[in-house]
Amino acid sequence: MAGIPVKLLHEGEGNPVTVELRNGEIYRGQLDAAEDNMNVQLSGVTFRARDGRISKLEHVYLRGSQIRFVVLPDMLKEAPIFKKVQSAKTKNEKDWRAGPMRSGKPLKKKSVYAKK
């Protein structure tokens, strides 16, 4: 089961993204495919090396373990995954207010000393 960042990355497929690697290289292009291990495939890429050189690349495949972060388009703020997360968060908050193992009824206290 994939986490929220990976699901959001899948939602970004087909959109322009910026990917920065752990070594400081920056790739900007269209996100063609994303895998659950965060490997990504980009097309129409502008590559910026650590020393500032810029070059154009047709296709790039980046290893997920080398990715520092991904900048996704702002339009993904309205992605369906966030609506699911918000509804789950609201449900958990309601459960928390009720308290653990409570059904809304007061707990009965047992006497420490038994009556004889």
Coordinates of C-alpha atoms in Angstrom, one line a residue:
M1 CA 0.0 0.0 0.0
A2 CA 1.5 3.3 -1.1
G3 CA 1.6 6.4 1.2
I4 CA 0.2 9.8 0.5
P5 CA 3.4 11.3 -1.1
V6 CA 3.5 8.4 -3.6
K7 CA -0.2 8.6 -4.4
L8 CA 0.2 12.3 -5.0
L9 CA 3.2 11.7 -7.3
H10 CA 1.0 9.3 -9.3
E11 CA -1.7 12.1 -9.5
G12 CA 0.9 14.4 -11.0
E13 CA 1.5 12.2 -14.0
G14 CA 1.1 14.2 -17.2
N15 CA 1.9 17.5 -15.6
P16 CA 5.2 19.5 -15.5
V17 CA 7.3 18.9 -12.4
T18 CA 10.7 19.8 -11.0
V19 CA 12.8 17.2 -9.4
E20 CA 15.9 17.9 -7.3
L21 CA 18.3 15.0 -6.7
R22 CA 20.4 14.4 -3.6
N23 CA 23.5 15.5 -5.5
G24 CA 22.0 19.0 -6.3
E25 CA 21.0 18.3 -10.0
I26 CA 17.7 19.7 -11.0
Y27 CA 15.4 18.3 -13.7
R28 CA 12.3 20.0 -15.0
G29 CA 9.9 18.3 -17.5
Q30 CA 6.7 16.5 -18.0
L31 CA 6.1 13.6 -15.6
D32 CA 5.3 10.6 -17.8
A33 CA 5.4 7.9 -15.2
A34 CA 5.9 7.4 -11.5
E35 CA 6.5 4.1 -9.6
D36 CA 5.7 3.2 -6.0
N37 CA 9.4 3.4 -5.2
M38 CA 9.4 7.0 -6.5
N39 CA 11.3 6.2 -9.7
V40 CA 10.1 8.8 -12.2
Q41 CA 10.3 9.1 -16.0
L42 CA 10.3 12.7 -17.4
S43 CA 10.2 13.9 -21.0
G44 CA 11.1 17.3 -22.6
V45 CA 13.5 17.9 -19.8
T46 CA 15.6 20.9 -18.9
F47 CA 18.6 19.7 -16.8
R48 CA 20.6 22.1 -14.5
A49 CA 23.9 20.7 -13.3
R50 CA 25.3 21.7 -9.9
D51 CA 27.8 24.1 -11.6
G52 CA 24.9 25.9 -13.3
R53 CA 25.2 24.4 -16.8
I54 CA 21.8 23.9 -18.5
S55 CA 21.1 21.3 -21.2
K56 CA 18.0 19.9 -22.9
L57 CA 17.2 16.2 -22.7
E58 CA 14.5 14.3 -24.5
H59 CA 13.8 11.6 -21.9
V60 CA 15.1 11.0 -18.4
Y61 CA 14.6 8.1 -15.9
L62 CA 15.5 9.1 -12.3
R63 CA 16.0 6.6 -9.4
G64 CA 13.6 7.3 -6.5
S65 CA 16.2 6.8 -3.8
Q66 CA 18.2 9.6 -5.2
I67 CA 15.4 12.2 -5.2
R68 CA 15.5 14.9 -2.6
F69 CA 12.1 16.4 -3.5
V70 CA 9.6 16.9 -6.2
V71 CA 7.8 20.2 -7.0
L72 CA 4.3 19.4 -8.3
P73 CA 1.8 21.9 -9.9
D74 CA -0.5 23.9 -7.5
M75 CA -3.6 22.4 -9.2
L76 CA -2.9 19.2 -7.3
K77 CA -4.0 20.9 -4.1
E78 CA -7.5 19.9 -5.2
A79 CA -6.5 16.2 -5.8
P80 CA -9.0 13.6 -4.6
I81 CA -6.4 12.1 -2.3
F82 CA -6.6 15.2 0.0
K83 CA -10.4 14.9 0.3
K84 CA -9.9 11.3 1.5
V85 CA -7.2 12.3 4.0
Q86 CA -9.4 15.1 5.3
S87 CA -12.4 12.8 5.8
A88 CA -10.2 10.3 7.6
K89 CA -8.7 13.0 9.8
T90 CA -12.2 14.3 10.8
K91 CA -13.3 10.7 11.7
N92 CA -10.2 10.2 13.8
E93 CA -10.8 13.5 15.7
K94 CA -14.3 12.4 16.5
D95 CA -13.0 9.1 17.8
W96 CA -10.4 10.9 19.9
R97 CA -13.0 13.1 21.6
A98 CA -15.1 10.1 22.6
G99 CA -12.0 8.7 24.4
P100 CA -10.6 5.2 24.4
M101 CA -13.1 2.4 25.0
R102 CA -16.0 4.8 25.7
S103 CA -19.5 4.6 24.4
G104 CA -20.6 7.9 25.8
K105 CA -21.6 6.4 29.1
P106 CA -19.8 7.2 32.4
L107 CA -17.5 4.6 33.7
K108 CA -18.6 2.8 36.8
K109 CA -16.1 2.9 39.6
K110 CA -15.5 -0.3 41.5
S111 CA -15.2 -0.2 45.3
V112 CA -11.7 -0.9 46.6
Y113 CA -13.1 -2.4 49.7
A114 CA -15.6 -5.2 49.4
K115 CA -18.7 -5.0 51.7
K116 CA -19.1 -7.9 54.0

